[in-house]
PDB file of N, CA and C in Angstrom:
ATOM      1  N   UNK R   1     128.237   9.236 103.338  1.00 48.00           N
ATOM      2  CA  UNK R   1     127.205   9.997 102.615  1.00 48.00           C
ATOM      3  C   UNK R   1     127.447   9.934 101.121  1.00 48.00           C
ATOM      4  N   UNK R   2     126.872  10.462 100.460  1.00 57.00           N
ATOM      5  CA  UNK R   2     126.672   9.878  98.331  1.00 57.00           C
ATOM      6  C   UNK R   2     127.004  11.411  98.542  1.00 57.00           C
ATOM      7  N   UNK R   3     127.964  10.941  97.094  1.00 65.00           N
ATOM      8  CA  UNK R   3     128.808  12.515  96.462  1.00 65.00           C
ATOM      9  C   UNK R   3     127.629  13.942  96.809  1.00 65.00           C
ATOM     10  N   UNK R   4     127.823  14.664  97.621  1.00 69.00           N
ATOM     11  CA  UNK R   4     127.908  15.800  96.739  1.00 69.00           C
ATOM     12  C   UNK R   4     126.551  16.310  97.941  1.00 69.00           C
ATOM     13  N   UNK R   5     125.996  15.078  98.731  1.00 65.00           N
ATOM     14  CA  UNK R   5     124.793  15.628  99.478  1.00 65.00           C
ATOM     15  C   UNK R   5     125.079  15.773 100.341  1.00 65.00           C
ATOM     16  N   UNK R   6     124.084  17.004 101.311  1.00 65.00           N
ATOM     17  CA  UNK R   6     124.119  17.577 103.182  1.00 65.00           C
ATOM     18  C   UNK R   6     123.964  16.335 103.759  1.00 65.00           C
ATOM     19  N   UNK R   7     124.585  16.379 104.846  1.00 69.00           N
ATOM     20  CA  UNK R   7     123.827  15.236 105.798  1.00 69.00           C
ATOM     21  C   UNK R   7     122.957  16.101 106.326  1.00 69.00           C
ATOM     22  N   UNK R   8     121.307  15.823 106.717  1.00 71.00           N
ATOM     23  CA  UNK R   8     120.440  16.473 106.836  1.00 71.00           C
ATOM     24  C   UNK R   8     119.911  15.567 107.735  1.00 71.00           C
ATOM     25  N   UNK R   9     119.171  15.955 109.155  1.00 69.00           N
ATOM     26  CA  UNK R   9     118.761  15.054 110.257  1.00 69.00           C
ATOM     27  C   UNK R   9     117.275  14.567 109.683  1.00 69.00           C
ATOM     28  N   UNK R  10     116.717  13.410 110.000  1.00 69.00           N
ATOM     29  CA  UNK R  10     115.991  13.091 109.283  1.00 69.00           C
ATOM     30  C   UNK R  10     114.537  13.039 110.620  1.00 69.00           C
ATOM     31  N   UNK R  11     113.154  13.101 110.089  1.00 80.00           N
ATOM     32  CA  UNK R  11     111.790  13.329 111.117  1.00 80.00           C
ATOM     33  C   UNK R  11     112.384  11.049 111.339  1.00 80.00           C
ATOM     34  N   UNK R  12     112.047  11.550 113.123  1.00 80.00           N
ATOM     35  CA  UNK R  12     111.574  10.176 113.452  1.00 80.00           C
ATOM     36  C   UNK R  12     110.796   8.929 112.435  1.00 80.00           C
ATOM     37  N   UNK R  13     109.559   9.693 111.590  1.00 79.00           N
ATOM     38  CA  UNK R  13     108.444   8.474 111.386  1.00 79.00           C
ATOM     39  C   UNK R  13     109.477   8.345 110.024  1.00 79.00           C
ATOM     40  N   UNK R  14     110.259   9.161 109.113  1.00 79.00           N
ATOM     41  CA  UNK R  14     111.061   8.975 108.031  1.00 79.00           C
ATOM     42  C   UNK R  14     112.247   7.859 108.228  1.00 79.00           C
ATOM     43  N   UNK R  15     113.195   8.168 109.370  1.00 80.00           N
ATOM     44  CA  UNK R  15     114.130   6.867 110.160  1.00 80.00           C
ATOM     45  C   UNK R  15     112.817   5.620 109.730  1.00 80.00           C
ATOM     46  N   UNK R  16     112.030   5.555 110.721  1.00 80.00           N
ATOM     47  CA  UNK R  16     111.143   3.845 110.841  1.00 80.00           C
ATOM     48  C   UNK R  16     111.384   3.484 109.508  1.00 80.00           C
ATOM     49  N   UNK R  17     110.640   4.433 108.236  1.00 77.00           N
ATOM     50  CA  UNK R  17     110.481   4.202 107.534  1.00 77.00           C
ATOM     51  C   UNK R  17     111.509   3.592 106.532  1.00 77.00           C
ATOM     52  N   UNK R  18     112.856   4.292 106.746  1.00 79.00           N
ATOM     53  CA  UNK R  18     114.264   3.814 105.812  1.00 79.00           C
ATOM     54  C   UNK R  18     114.503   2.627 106.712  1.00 79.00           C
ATOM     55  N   UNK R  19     114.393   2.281 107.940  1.00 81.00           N
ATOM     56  CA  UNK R  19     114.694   1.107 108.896  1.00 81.00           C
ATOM     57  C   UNK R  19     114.055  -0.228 108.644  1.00 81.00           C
ATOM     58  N   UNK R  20     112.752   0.120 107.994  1.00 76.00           N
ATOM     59  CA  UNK R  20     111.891  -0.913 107.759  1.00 76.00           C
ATOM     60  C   UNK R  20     112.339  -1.679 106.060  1.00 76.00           C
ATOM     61  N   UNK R  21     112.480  -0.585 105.191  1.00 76.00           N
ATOM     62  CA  UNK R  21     112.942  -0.582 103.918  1.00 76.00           C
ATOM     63  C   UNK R  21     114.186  -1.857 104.052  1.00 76.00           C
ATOM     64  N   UNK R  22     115.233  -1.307 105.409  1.00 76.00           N
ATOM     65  CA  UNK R  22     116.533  -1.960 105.177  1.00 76.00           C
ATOM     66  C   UNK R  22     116.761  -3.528 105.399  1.00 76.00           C
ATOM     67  N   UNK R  23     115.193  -3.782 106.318  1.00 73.00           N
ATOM     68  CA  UNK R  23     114.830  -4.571 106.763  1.00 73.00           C
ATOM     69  C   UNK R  23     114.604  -5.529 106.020  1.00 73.00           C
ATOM     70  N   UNK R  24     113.974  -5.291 104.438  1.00 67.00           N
ATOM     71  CA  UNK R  24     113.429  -5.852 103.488  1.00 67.00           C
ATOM     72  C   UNK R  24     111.745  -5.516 103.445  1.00 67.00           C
ATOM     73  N   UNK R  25     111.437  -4.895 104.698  1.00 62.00           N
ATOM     74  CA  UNK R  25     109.608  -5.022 104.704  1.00 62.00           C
ATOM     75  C   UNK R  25     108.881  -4.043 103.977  1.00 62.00           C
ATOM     76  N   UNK R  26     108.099  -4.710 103.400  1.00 64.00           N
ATOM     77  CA  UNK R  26     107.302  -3.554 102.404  1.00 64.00           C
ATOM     78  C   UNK R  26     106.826  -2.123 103.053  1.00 64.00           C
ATOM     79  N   UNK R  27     107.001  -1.375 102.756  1.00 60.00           N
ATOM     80  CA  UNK R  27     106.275  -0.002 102.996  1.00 60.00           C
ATOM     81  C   UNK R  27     105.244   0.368 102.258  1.00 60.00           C
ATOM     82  N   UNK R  28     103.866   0.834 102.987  1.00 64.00           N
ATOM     83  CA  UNK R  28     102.983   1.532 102.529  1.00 64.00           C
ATOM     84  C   UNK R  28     102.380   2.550 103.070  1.00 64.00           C
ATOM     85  N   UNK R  29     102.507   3.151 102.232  1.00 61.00           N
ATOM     86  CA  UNK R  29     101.878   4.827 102.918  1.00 61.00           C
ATOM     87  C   UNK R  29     100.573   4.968 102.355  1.00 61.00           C
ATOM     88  N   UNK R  30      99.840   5.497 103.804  1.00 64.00           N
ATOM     89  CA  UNK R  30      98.467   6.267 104.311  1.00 64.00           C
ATOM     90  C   UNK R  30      98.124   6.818 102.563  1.00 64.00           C
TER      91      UNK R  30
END
């Protein structure tokens, strides 16, 4: 985890979303 932050459980569609990011694939939101 980065200095100093909660680990905080994250909403399902937010995961896809950092998963897709890590992926390299563009994200666009609604």
């Amino acid at each position: 985890t980065k200095l100093g932050q909660p680990v905080v459980p994250l909403p399902g569609e937010l995961v896809n979303l950092i998963e897709q990011a890590q992926e390299g694939n563009t994200i666009t939101l609604p």
